């Protein structure tokens, strides 16, 4: 567990503990009987300045010399009156203050903790001020504190990471060891634990390679991995069996058969998976598709309100006069289509005036319905802010609209406040950047819509699809029952932009030429990744010298790894644009450094803070804040940031939610734009040289676009339109519902005649 121990005159001077997220400096006191460590950072529930006892043996390391090899650790049980009171009154024991703690110690004595662990809540019931519920709460807190360390110690012998144990303990509590020894594949319920990792632990425990738990877990792993890694909603049954066989028999002498896997799939049917026409769905994704299709059909079949053509024309004329613009015929037709249909889709490449149309639609809709409530939303914070700016109407993220809450301990959603049982209450919903909306979000949105509501979805199907399963915009566009309007005309202002013109040429699979004299788009020919990186740095510095700031510049890379991947670019750009300084505080997390003035990106939604996945901010302050701990007052580290006017604080346990944001992936850039975009185009990113990825990156630029790399790589990207097909059934489900409805109507006509 611990590395780099240094022994000086019989004492350990320091121990550096390192895991994937943090590195901690720990001061150590050693005696003949035990070694106590005073922690200077958090580790598996241990607090700063808290003493623990290590059990292990001394070993000689070839590089670092004599080391203490730690086999397990334990938190010493407090035995003095003052220490017991301090512990019971700490924030870690809920429902117990200092006065209550004093009464407990006076009643139970110096063996208070052992008595509570043995007798649980029964030891506390009867003490003044403690009823049954409070006794259970206090006893459970004590058990969690001291029972958990024993569970960690025992499971670590099999290779179970302590952080995994803490998370699984929250679910199974006292039964954790029994559950995991029987079925270690339960670990895959924890976000980030893969089947191969759980399988290795199962081997250490001695689980048979032919165990039903193992086969079922492998089926789940393969099905979910391919759905969430590639955006599928199902896998063909034979493909699932083939891939499961491969992973189970790769390093095993006892071979699992196809029949055993097929039986496992059938045993899981209706529990966690659904089989339909030899297609295997995770149960949740099947439910989302089915319910979304039904809700769309239901809303479209609801009686539509009548909008007189002459009145629409009148309002369009008034809008043009008031806003001093002339709408094109496509745009006028779009307005009419949206008004006359309960559900509709507006698409079009960059520069076709989608925003102009949306603004007009909202204005004219209000003329018909001045008292109606309109909702505007988008997948990301940046996209919703842009929607608000362009329409001059309040807009928010889809997550915020639905009242989303996140449980960061296990990475799962606590659900949405608004759903099929608690409707949102708007009359008209406008959803922008629909290409980014995955199946689960689409289902969640439509579940919360009233059946009589009007819905307008806006998107560009040529951009990258959603990261998570589903291809909702494409599926809906392919369904002939759903009205869609595709704008094609590029308007004058956009036609003067090389960025827009060339992005649309790319979208059509055509090459383009850049006129550098226009100074809005540049292509710089470089071959070696190192030369591309150097030119990216020079370009950033050049724009900064022209008066732009770091927030104006977006460096986009298709990949994270490599010399021109986001990780390396972030490290280099940080050192050049925001170097180490005695006037700037900085803090380390693993091998990453955050520094005051750094540009960062939020990686997960935090609705309660008003920031969302993909939001860009600047670190304004790094410091310490005083908090109460079991041993008294202590200081905790924090990072304060400004996300486009939204002030936030990230404490240490939240630092995994942010990354440096000088360079981000094209996928993370969706829904936002920046005055300047700089983008490497290299054959070293061969598998990511895709037309839709290049198009998406180019259309993030508002004023200037700089492409740096090889002409051959650019040509490959433009020609590569082989977008991986996603396995979805949404189009077919909606069509079948309409067909059934049509058959029913026909049968009714026949019976009436």
XYZ file of C-alpha atoms in Angstrom:
753
model
C 0.000 0.000 0.000
C 2.822 2.393 0.820
C 5.893 3.239 -1.256
C 9.088 5.223 -0.827
C 9.618 4.655 2.909
C 12.884 6.099 4.206
C 14.402 4.879 7.488
C 16.739 7.159 9.457
C 18.221 5.990 12.796
C 15.494 3.419 13.306
C 12.647 5.800 12.622
C 10.532 6.245 9.504
C 11.034 9.811 8.359
C 8.248 9.863 5.813
C 5.903 7.652 3.876
C 4.484 8.742 0.558
C 1.162 7.079 -0.211
C -0.002 7.289 -3.810
C -3.116 6.124 -5.589
C -4.573 7.093 -8.964
C -5.933 10.387 -7.680
C -3.795 11.710 -4.842
C -0.372 11.691 -3.242
C -0.131 12.245 0.511
C 2.728 13.190 2.818
C 2.472 11.425 6.153
C 4.417 12.054 9.355
C 5.191 8.921 11.414
C 5.905 8.102 15.058
C 7.343 4.657 15.833
C 7.604 2.691 19.088
C 8.546 -0.921 19.879
C 4.936 -2.109 19.983
C 3.247 -0.186 17.204
C 3.622 2.455 14.567
C 1.269 5.415 14.638
C 0.904 7.614 11.573
C -0.297 11.203 11.645
C -1.962 11.776 8.290
C -1.439 15.034 6.413
C -4.095 14.192 3.850
C -7.274 12.133 3.503
C -7.024 8.390 2.871
C -9.966 6.009 2.865
C -11.938 7.872 5.511
C -8.986 8.814 7.724
C -8.812 12.515 8.516
C -5.897 14.891 8.657
C -3.911 14.610 11.912
C -5.728 11.401 12.880
C -3.549 8.546 14.219
C -3.890 4.989 12.913
C -2.044 1.726 13.624
C -0.302 -0.130 10.805
C 0.255 -3.889 10.725
C 2.895 -5.292 8.416
C 6.540 -6.236 8.027
C 9.784 -4.586 7.055
C 11.182 -5.311 3.599
C 14.188 -4.142 1.601
C 13.358 -2.284 -1.624
C 16.018 -2.338 -4.363
C 15.588 1.379 -5.003
C 14.303 2.893 -1.746
C 15.893 0.651 0.869
C 14.131 -0.486 4.040
C 10.341 -0.173 3.790
C 7.360 -1.026 5.880
C 5.100 -3.296 3.805
C 1.640 -2.531 5.178
C -0.782 -5.449 5.213
C -3.601 -3.637 6.969
C -4.310 -0.628 9.128
C -6.751 0.167 11.887
C -8.081 3.228 13.631
C -7.304 3.020 17.372
C -10.456 2.846 19.468
C -10.554 5.891 21.803
C -10.339 4.819 25.436
C -10.057 8.016 27.435
C -13.159 9.958 28.362
C -12.117 13.082 26.450
C -11.260 11.182 23.251
C -14.513 9.210 23.306
C -16.542 12.398 23.767
C -14.605 14.131 20.971
C -15.312 11.224 18.627
C -19.022 10.853 19.487
C -19.555 14.622 19.151
C -17.758 14.790 15.803
C -19.599 15.255 12.463
C -18.968 11.557 11.751
C -21.488 10.459 14.382
C -24.848 11.845 13.333
C -27.371 12.837 15.970
C -24.930 13.188 18.858
C -23.694 16.462 20.368
C -21.225 17.057 23.209
C -23.847 16.904 25.967
C -25.251 13.679 24.546
C -21.736 12.226 24.186
C -21.013 13.028 27.842
C -24.182 11.203 28.959
C -23.219 8.146 26.866
C -19.697 7.977 28.316
C -20.987 8.464 31.863
C -23.408 5.571 31.268
C -21.068 3.149 29.467
C -17.595 4.057 30.722
C -14.214 3.864 29.013
C -15.255 0.811 26.963
C -18.094 2.796 25.372
C -17.099 2.082 21.764
C -16.642 -1.684 22.274
C -20.003 -1.891 24.070
C -21.813 -0.073 21.259
C -20.124 -2.296 18.633
C -21.190 -5.421 20.508
C -24.695 -4.458 21.685
C -25.494 -1.919 18.942
C -28.480 0.389 19.566
C -29.632 -1.603 22.625
C -26.605 -0.224 24.504
C -27.878 3.316 24.004
C -31.645 3.029 24.429
C -32.589 4.310 27.864
C -29.841 6.910 28.138
C -31.430 10.315 28.645
C -32.399 11.964 25.357
C -31.855 8.865 23.202
C -34.850 7.173 21.643
C -34.807 4.148 19.359
C -34.254 6.046 16.091
C -31.421 8.154 17.477
C -29.837 5.068 19.072
C -29.875 3.251 15.714
C -28.335 6.273 13.966
C -25.504 6.643 16.515
C -24.807 2.894 16.639
C -24.668 2.643 12.839
C -22.173 5.512 12.662
C -19.908 3.819 15.219
C -20.180 0.488 13.411
C -19.342 2.110 10.083
C -16.260 3.734 11.573
C -14.734 0.636 13.136
C -16.404 -2.242 11.312
C -15.420 -0.864 7.916
C -11.701 -0.923 8.702
C -11.910 -4.664 9.498
C -13.778 -5.323 6.265
C -11.190 -3.331 4.303
C -8.404 -5.298 5.953
C -9.923 -8.693 5.153
C -10.961 -7.917 1.570
C -7.649 -6.266 0.730
C -6.046 -9.721 1.104
C -7.927 -10.708 -2.074
C -6.958 -7.545 -3.939
C -10.129 -5.534 -3.325
C -9.194 -1.854 -3.480
C -10.148 -0.069 -0.208
C -12.070 2.612 -2.118
C -14.186 -0.121 -3.720
C -14.849 -1.649 -0.311
C -16.041 1.680 1.066
C -18.484 2.099 -1.821
C -19.829 -1.470 -1.720
C -20.118 -1.248 2.090
C -22.646 1.560 1.710
C -24.960 -0.930 0.011
C -24.347 -4.178 1.913
C -23.177 -2.860 5.292
C -22.404 -5.661 7.795
C -23.036 -8.313 5.143
C -20.294 -6.994 2.821
C -17.697 -9.738 3.356
C -20.245 -12.560 3.094
C -21.746 -11.078 -0.088
C -18.423 -10.459 -1.838
C -16.900 -13.812 -0.928
C -19.960 -15.521 -2.357
C -20.161 -13.296 -5.446
C -17.187 -10.935 -5.966
C -18.718 -9.863 -9.278
C -20.990 -7.595 -7.236
C -18.009 -5.220 -7.387
C -18.940 -4.427 -11.000
C -21.925 -2.536 -9.562
C -19.397 0.143 -8.606
C -18.688 2.698 -11.299
C -15.206 2.154 -12.719
C -14.800 -1.510 -11.695
C -14.586 -3.715 -14.783
C -15.332 -7.410 -15.174
C -11.608 -8.323 -15.646
C -10.772 -6.599 -12.335
C -13.588 -8.388 -10.489
C -12.616 -11.655 -12.229
C -9.065 -11.420 -10.886
C -10.400 -10.936 -7.350
C -12.769 -13.886 -7.860
C -9.787 -16.069 -8.790
C -8.013 -14.970 -5.581
C -11.092 -15.934 -3.558
C -11.349 -19.258 -5.381
C -14.544 -18.842 -7.389
C -14.943 -21.482 -10.112
C -14.385 -20.291 -13.713
C -17.679 -22.028 -14.539
C -19.612 -20.151 -11.850
C -23.005 -18.824 -12.897
C -22.119 -15.541 -11.193
C -19.049 -15.269 -13.448
C -20.915 -16.039 -16.671
C -23.798 -13.696 -15.843
C -21.425 -10.892 -14.896
C -19.495 -11.325 -18.156
C -22.738 -11.121 -20.154
C -23.631 -7.892 -18.360
C -20.151 -6.473 -18.817
C -20.001 -7.147 -22.568
C -23.551 -5.915 -23.192
C -23.116 -2.693 -21.211
C -19.569 -2.076 -22.432
C -20.551 -2.185 -26.092
C -23.723 -0.185 -25.528
C -22.046 2.600 -23.563
C -18.743 2.621 -25.463
C -20.292 2.612 -28.937
C -23.731 4.128 -28.383
C -25.743 0.945 -29.054
C -29.080 0.153 -27.442
C -28.707 -3.585 -28.048
C -26.352 -6.277 -29.315
C -27.368 -9.116 -31.650
C -27.633 -12.282 -29.558
C -24.936 -14.198 -31.479
C -22.516 -11.271 -31.265
C -23.059 -11.024 -27.503
C -22.394 -14.758 -27.086
C -19.251 -14.603 -29.237
C -17.758 -11.650 -27.350
C -18.653 -13.155 -23.955
C -17.001 -16.460 -24.871
C -13.859 -14.586 -25.831
C -13.502 -12.738 -22.523
C -14.387 -15.764 -20.351
C -12.051 -18.238 -22.042
C -9.141 -15.904 -22.759
C -7.016 -16.892 -19.755
C -8.956 -19.807 -18.327
C -8.124 -23.517 -18.493
C -11.755 -24.478 -17.758
C -13.692 -23.402 -20.844
C -17.219 -21.988 -20.754
C -19.467 -23.249 -23.565
C -21.829 -21.350 -25.858
C -24.784 -23.251 -24.358
C -23.856 -22.067 -20.847
C -23.743 -18.444 -22.009
C -27.024 -18.763 -23.886
C -28.649 -20.273 -20.772
C -27.260 -17.405 -18.686
C -28.754 -14.855 -21.098
C -32.159 -16.568 -20.890
C -31.940 -16.717 -17.082
C -31.298 -12.972 -16.986
C -34.218 -12.220 -19.333
C -36.841 -9.922 -17.822
C -34.575 -9.374 -14.787
C -31.832 -7.175 -16.195
C -32.017 -7.751 -19.958
C -34.720 -8.002 -22.613
C -34.522 -10.235 -25.702
C -36.531 -9.157 -28.727
C -36.122 -10.746 -32.168
C -32.692 -12.127 -31.189
C -31.591 -8.651 -30.089
C -30.402 -8.340 -26.486
C -31.111 -5.021 -24.713
C -30.112 -3.823 -21.252
C -33.533 -3.629 -19.623
C -33.297 0.115 -18.951
C -32.457 0.984 -22.561
C -35.295 -1.214 -23.836
C -37.718 0.537 -21.490
C -36.501 3.998 -22.505
C -36.915 3.246 -26.220
C -40.335 1.706 -25.813
C -41.745 4.434 -23.559
C -40.227 7.250 -25.621
C -41.796 5.865 -28.805
C -45.197 5.569 -27.096
C -45.025 9.107 -25.669
C -44.060 10.622 -29.039
C -46.881 8.760 -30.785
C -49.322 9.782 -28.034
C -48.377 13.468 -28.227
C -48.533 13.513 -32.016
C -51.987 11.900 -31.960
C -53.328 14.498 -29.537
C -55.699 16.922 -31.232
C -53.752 19.817 -32.721
C -54.669 23.452 -32.308
C -55.729 25.291 -35.463
C -53.457 28.104 -36.641
C -55.018 30.079 -39.553
C -52.591 30.464 -42.475
C -53.485 34.120 -43.053
C -52.858 34.985 -39.428
C -49.446 33.259 -39.465
C -48.538 35.257 -42.588
C -49.639 38.472 -40.879
C -47.527 37.785 -37.792
C -44.515 36.894 -39.972
C -44.812 40.282 -41.735
C -45.087 42.092 -38.409
C -42.031 40.232 -37.087
C -39.970 41.167 -40.150
C -40.923 44.840 -39.799
C -40.220 44.965 -36.072
C -36.845 43.211 -36.409
C -35.894 44.769 -39.757
C -35.112 41.423 -41.392
C -36.408 39.448 -44.333
C -37.033 35.772 -43.721
C -36.385 33.305 -46.533
C -39.078 31.006 -47.877
C -37.500 28.019 -46.082
C -37.581 29.920 -42.811
C -41.230 30.976 -43.269
C -42.206 27.398 -44.036
C -40.337 26.261 -40.923
C -42.401 28.636 -38.766
C -45.655 27.264 -40.215
C -44.587 23.631 -39.822
C -43.669 24.100 -36.166
C -46.906 25.912 -35.331
C -49.121 23.349 -37.087
C -47.551 20.219 -35.518
C -47.305 19.050 -31.935
C -43.798 17.665 -32.488
C -41.349 18.879 -35.128
C -37.629 18.975 -35.877
C -35.593 21.871 -37.281
C -32.244 21.010 -38.824
C -29.675 22.646 -41.048
C -25.913 23.036 -41.329
C -23.995 26.025 -39.976
C -25.030 29.403 -41.403
C -28.585 28.489 -42.434
C -30.236 30.693 -39.834
C -31.663 28.148 -37.381
C -31.378 30.628 -34.512
C -33.137 33.350 -36.506
C -36.038 30.981 -37.187
C -36.286 29.880 -33.557
C -36.468 33.471 -32.374
C -39.235 34.168 -34.893
C -41.138 31.008 -33.934
C -41.122 31.976 -30.240
C -42.237 35.544 -31.021
C -45.107 34.426 -33.272
C -46.181 31.643 -30.899
C -46.480 34.274 -28.163
C -48.759 36.319 -30.429
C -51.137 33.367 -30.553
C -50.665 32.439 -26.883
C -49.518 35.424 -24.800
C -50.120 33.589 -21.505
C -48.435 30.294 -22.409
C -45.211 29.188 -20.732
C -42.251 28.384 -22.993
C -39.240 26.266 -21.995
C -35.879 26.638 -23.734
C -33.180 24.094 -22.928
C -29.996 22.488 -24.251
C -27.678 19.640 -23.198
C -24.817 21.783 -21.820
C -24.397 24.977 -19.855
C -22.576 26.647 -22.730
C -25.265 25.647 -25.244
C -28.077 26.898 -23.013
C -26.314 30.234 -22.418
C -25.817 30.640 -26.172
C -29.509 29.825 -26.766
C -30.481 32.439 -24.188
C -28.254 35.094 -25.778
C -29.549 34.523 -29.308
C -33.258 34.228 -28.466
C -33.254 36.766 -25.606
C -35.333 34.253 -23.635
C -34.385 32.391 -20.458
C -32.751 29.034 -21.231
C -31.303 26.302 -19.035
C -29.738 22.867 -19.309
C -31.955 19.827 -19.796
C -30.692 18.513 -16.460
C -31.608 21.739 -14.654
C -35.018 21.774 -16.341
C -35.776 18.278 -15.029
C -34.358 18.902 -11.536
C -31.404 16.532 -11.714
C -29.473 15.324 -8.663
C -26.231 13.360 -8.687
C -24.835 10.929 -6.122
C -21.086 11.412 -6.540
C -20.196 8.562 -4.206
C -21.432 5.849 -6.555
C -21.702 7.833 -9.778
C -25.419 7.193 -10.111
C -28.263 9.599 -10.612
C -30.736 10.145 -7.826
C -33.262 10.711 -10.590
C -35.153 13.742 -11.817
C -37.601 15.803 -9.815
C -39.865 16.026 -12.869
C -41.006 12.817 -14.557
C -44.076 10.969 -15.814
C -45.730 11.389 -12.410
C -44.719 15.030 -11.930
C -45.046 17.001 -15.168
C -43.103 20.166 -15.893
C -46.103 22.344 -16.754
C -44.900 24.213 -19.865
C -46.935 24.622 -23.039
C -44.095 24.766 -25.574
C -40.676 23.090 -25.302
C -37.712 24.160 -27.433
C -34.717 21.789 -27.189
C -31.483 22.876 -28.886
C -28.409 20.792 -29.857
C -30.578 17.686 -30.137
C -27.737 15.669 -31.716
C -26.144 15.558 -28.245
C -29.267 14.227 -26.516
C -28.977 10.518 -25.705
C -31.809 8.016 -25.325
C -32.093 8.296 -21.534
C -32.302 12.095 -21.606
C -34.819 12.089 -24.474
C -36.976 9.598 -22.568
C -36.675 11.653 -19.365
C -37.642 14.884 -21.139
C -40.660 13.475 -22.971
C -41.842 11.660 -19.830
C -42.123 15.035 -18.090
C -43.907 16.754 -20.998
C -47.680 17.158 -20.952
C -49.513 15.258 -23.693
C -50.939 18.530 -25.035
C -47.580 20.340 -25.189
C -45.812 21.427 -28.369
C -42.171 20.333 -28.870
C -39.542 21.743 -31.226
C -36.211 19.915 -31.466
C -33.287 21.724 -33.115
C -30.064 20.102 -34.218
C -27.479 19.378 -36.848
C -27.368 15.649 -37.683
C -23.940 16.120 -39.288
C -22.356 16.789 -35.900
C -21.143 14.065 -33.558
C -23.882 11.909 -32.010
C -24.511 11.659 -28.269
C -21.786 10.139 -26.105
C -24.192 7.770 -24.346
C -26.457 5.121 -25.970
C -28.948 6.112 -28.616
C -29.039 8.154 -31.802
C -32.256 10.019 -31.096
C -32.058 12.921 -33.565
C -31.085 10.636 -36.460
C -33.766 8.087 -35.524
C -36.491 10.740 -35.372
C -35.395 12.315 -38.660
C -35.578 8.905 -40.341
C -39.164 8.433 -39.203
C -41.542 9.739 -41.862
C -44.302 10.322 -39.310
C -42.414 13.149 -37.582
C -42.406 16.500 -39.436
C -38.926 17.903 -40.027
C -37.643 21.030 -41.737
C -34.131 21.091 -43.143
C -32.772 24.581 -43.864
C -30.297 24.617 -46.738
C -29.783 28.244 -47.750
C -26.591 29.863 -46.443
C -27.287 33.515 -45.599
C -25.207 36.508 -46.668
C -23.347 37.110 -43.405
C -22.432 33.439 -43.122
C -21.580 33.230 -46.815
C -18.813 35.775 -46.208
C -17.265 33.525 -43.561
C -14.677 31.053 -44.794
C -15.316 29.050 -41.629
C -18.988 28.480 -42.486
C -18.440 27.999 -46.218
C -15.576 25.522 -45.755
C -17.318 23.663 -42.906
C -20.265 23.037 -45.234
C -17.915 21.933 -48.023
C -16.422 19.434 -45.566
C -19.935 18.310 -44.679
C -20.549 17.607 -48.370
C -17.316 15.609 -48.633
C -15.563 18.283 -50.681
C -12.110 19.784 -50.278
C -11.623 23.488 -49.718
C -9.173 26.313 -50.261
C -8.209 28.883 -47.644
C -7.655 32.543 -48.495
C -5.317 33.725 -45.725
C -5.849 37.373 -46.688
C -9.366 37.198 -45.237
C -7.816 36.439 -41.825
C -10.703 34.340 -40.506
C -9.373 30.874 -41.399
C -5.864 29.458 -41.698
C -4.341 26.118 -42.600
C -0.710 25.702 -41.494
C 1.053 22.734 -43.047
C 3.095 20.768 -40.504
C 3.966 17.062 -40.544
C 5.575 15.883 -37.290
C 3.329 15.912 -34.177
C 6.090 17.807 -32.329
C 6.010 20.546 -35.001
C 2.214 20.665 -34.810
C 2.394 21.055 -31.029
C 4.959 23.854 -31.315
C 2.803 25.684 -33.878
C -0.282 25.351 -31.660
C 1.658 27.006 -28.834
C 2.905 29.775 -31.124
C -0.624 30.371 -32.435
C -2.038 30.668 -28.904
C 0.726 33.110 -27.951
C 0.126 35.130 -31.124
C -3.583 35.576 -30.393
C -2.831 36.550 -26.791
C -0.426 39.227 -28.054
C -3.243 40.579 -30.259
C -5.394 41.205 -27.188
C -7.422 38.018 -26.906
C -7.519 36.255 -23.530
C -7.210 32.584 -22.622
C -11.007 32.185 -22.440
C -11.332 33.329 -26.066
C -9.132 30.498 -27.357
C -10.311 26.908 -27.698
C -7.698 24.287 -28.574
C -9.488 21.162 -29.817
C -7.929 17.751 -30.295
C -9.644 14.548 -31.436
C -7.838 12.454 -28.797
C -6.490 12.594 -25.255
C -3.226 10.713 -25.787
C -0.080 11.623 -27.699
C 2.049 14.719 -28.288
C -0.959 16.610 -29.684
C -3.549 14.960 -27.451
C -5.361 17.024 -24.824
C -3.349 15.696 -21.849
C 0.071 16.663 -23.215
C -1.195 19.920 -24.743
C -2.715 20.936 -21.408
C 0.546 20.317 -19.564
C 2.596 22.278 -22.107
C 0.124 25.155 -22.424
C -0.175 25.444 -18.639
C 3.568 25.857 -18.223
C 3.754 28.452 -20.999
C 0.556 30.424 -20.372
C 0.367 30.109 -16.581
C 3.840 29.155 -15.274
C 4.732 28.441 -11.663
C 5.010 31.664 -9.688
C 5.568 32.702 -6.099
C 2.490 34.936 -6.415
C 0.188 32.087 -7.492
C -0.945 29.307 -5.197
C -0.993 25.824 -6.659
C -2.022 22.355 -5.563
C -1.245 18.834 -6.737
C -3.651 15.980 -7.448
C -1.777 12.846 -8.473
C 0.467 13.914 -11.339
C -1.670 16.957 -12.162
C -1.136 20.470 -10.915
C -3.847 23.099 -10.569
C -2.676 26.697 -10.312
C -4.420 30.012 -9.772
C -5.198 31.431 -13.212
C -5.538 28.005 -14.851
C -8.242 27.356 -17.420
C -10.284 24.304 -16.389
C -13.186 22.224 -17.672
C -15.953 20.711 -15.550
C -16.282 16.971 -16.288
C -19.590 16.134 -14.552
C -22.915 17.869 -13.936
C -23.275 19.744 -10.667
C -26.693 21.333 -10.948
C -26.632 22.596 -7.361
C -23.576 24.697 -8.240
C -24.968 25.779 -11.594
C -22.140 24.167 -13.589
C -22.304 21.264 -16.010
C -20.228 18.759 -17.925
C -18.206 20.692 -20.528
C -18.350 24.115 -18.855
C -15.108 26.111 -19.017
C -13.828 28.186 -16.095
C -10.795 29.934 -14.620
C -9.284 29.127 -11.199
C -9.408 32.338 -9.170
C -8.152 31.112 -5.803
C -6.549 28.084 -4.150
C -6.557 28.037 -0.374
C -7.605 26.381 2.869
C -10.838 26.543 4.807
C -11.343 25.645 8.464
C -13.742 22.799 9.312
C -14.584 20.761 12.417
C -13.092 17.219 12.651
C -13.094 14.535 15.384
C -9.786 15.912 16.675
C -10.897 19.538 16.627
C -10.663 22.307 14.071
C -8.766 21.514 10.875
C -8.081 23.042 7.477
C -9.179 21.591 4.141
C -7.956 22.536 0.691
C -10.257 24.096 -1.866
C -10.178 25.431 -5.426
C -12.328 28.465 -6.208
C -13.230 29.086 -9.863
C -15.223 31.381 -12.118
C -17.321 29.609 -14.763
C -18.423 32.535 -16.933
C -19.734 34.500 -13.971
C -20.725 31.499 -11.842
C -18.472 31.353 -8.765
C -17.840 27.817 -7.496
C -15.735 25.992 -4.921
C -14.370 22.463 -5.377
C -13.147 20.718 -2.231
C -10.551 17.957 -2.393
C -13.022 15.118 -2.908
C -14.403 17.030 -5.913
C -11.091 17.618 -7.694
C -11.664 14.543 -9.880
C -14.551 16.512 -11.412
C -12.271 19.074 -13.063
C -9.416 18.918 -15.594
C -7.179 21.506 -17.195
C -9.104 23.134 -20.046
C -6.488 24.786 -22.254
C -7.085 21.915 -24.689
C -10.239 19.779 -24.778
C -11.592 17.023 -27.015
C -13.935 17.843 -29.883
C -16.598 15.735 -28.155
C -16.387 17.946 -25.043
C -16.644 21.105 -27.167
C -20.121 20.306 -28.492
C -22.789 22.806 -27.576
C -20.311 25.656 -27.219
C -18.301 28.057 -29.323
C -15.305 30.347 -28.921
C -13.988 33.355 -30.860
C -10.883 31.352 -31.811
C -10.502 27.612 -32.430
C -7.133 25.947 -33.011
C -7.222 22.323 -34.112
C -4.514 19.774 -34.999
C -5.159 17.563 -38.046
C -2.634 14.725 -37.994
C -2.241 11.204 -39.308
C -1.160 10.276 -35.771
C -4.894 10.565 -34.968
C -5.747 8.290 -37.864
C -8.687 6.459 -36.303
C -10.274 9.782 -35.348
C -9.983 11.383 -38.787
C -13.733 11.536 -39.358
C -15.798 13.981 -41.377
C -18.375 14.644 -38.656
C -15.635 15.196 -36.066
C -13.804 17.694 -38.311
C -17.079 19.457 -39.147
C -18.053 19.660 -35.473
C -14.665 21.134 -34.524
C -14.699 23.698 -37.346
C -18.181 24.949 -36.463
C -17.082 25.743 -32.881
C -15.164 28.770 -34.215
C -16.977 32.130 -34.208
C -14.305 34.468 -35.637
C -11.081 32.632 -36.433
C -10.203 29.018 -37.190
C -6.666 27.652 -37.356
C -6.094 24.106 -38.647
C -2.540 22.829 -38.156
C -1.261 19.593 -39.675
C -1.057 17.528 -42.818
C -2.994 17.961 -46.054
C -3.186 14.175 -46.327
C -4.791 13.931 -42.875
C -7.296 16.633 -43.817
C -8.149 14.761 -47.023
C -8.618 11.506 -45.078
C -10.977 13.171 -42.602
C -13.095 14.779 -45.336
C -13.417 11.522 -47.271
C -14.105 9.388 -44.203
C -17.867 9.494 -43.735
C -18.080 5.945 -42.400
C -19.984 6.772 -39.259
C -20.429 3.679 -37.113
C -24.050 2.590 -37.215
C -25.645 2.470 -33.803
C -27.948 -0.416 -32.954
C -31.256 1.297 -32.159
C -34.933 0.463 -32.649
C -36.576 3.829 -31.944
C -37.495 4.553 -35.586
C -39.067 1.124 -36.002
C -40.978 1.348 -32.701
C -42.581 4.672 -33.642
C -43.470 3.370 -37.129
C -45.087 0.219 -35.700
C -47.213 2.301 -33.322
C -48.466 4.416 -36.211
C -49.140 1.285 -38.275
C -51.133 -0.273 -35.435
C -53.078 2.944 -35.040
C -53.822 3.031 -38.770
C -55.004 -0.600 -38.752
C -57.251 0.132 -35.784
C -58.769 3.155 -37.540
C -59.401 1.104 -40.670
C -61.042 -1.688 -38.683
C -63.265 0.878 -36.949
C -64.333 2.294 -40.311
C -65.167 -1.189 -41.591
C -67.172 -2.085 -38.501
C -69.096 1.219 -38.678
C -69.886 0.706 -42.352
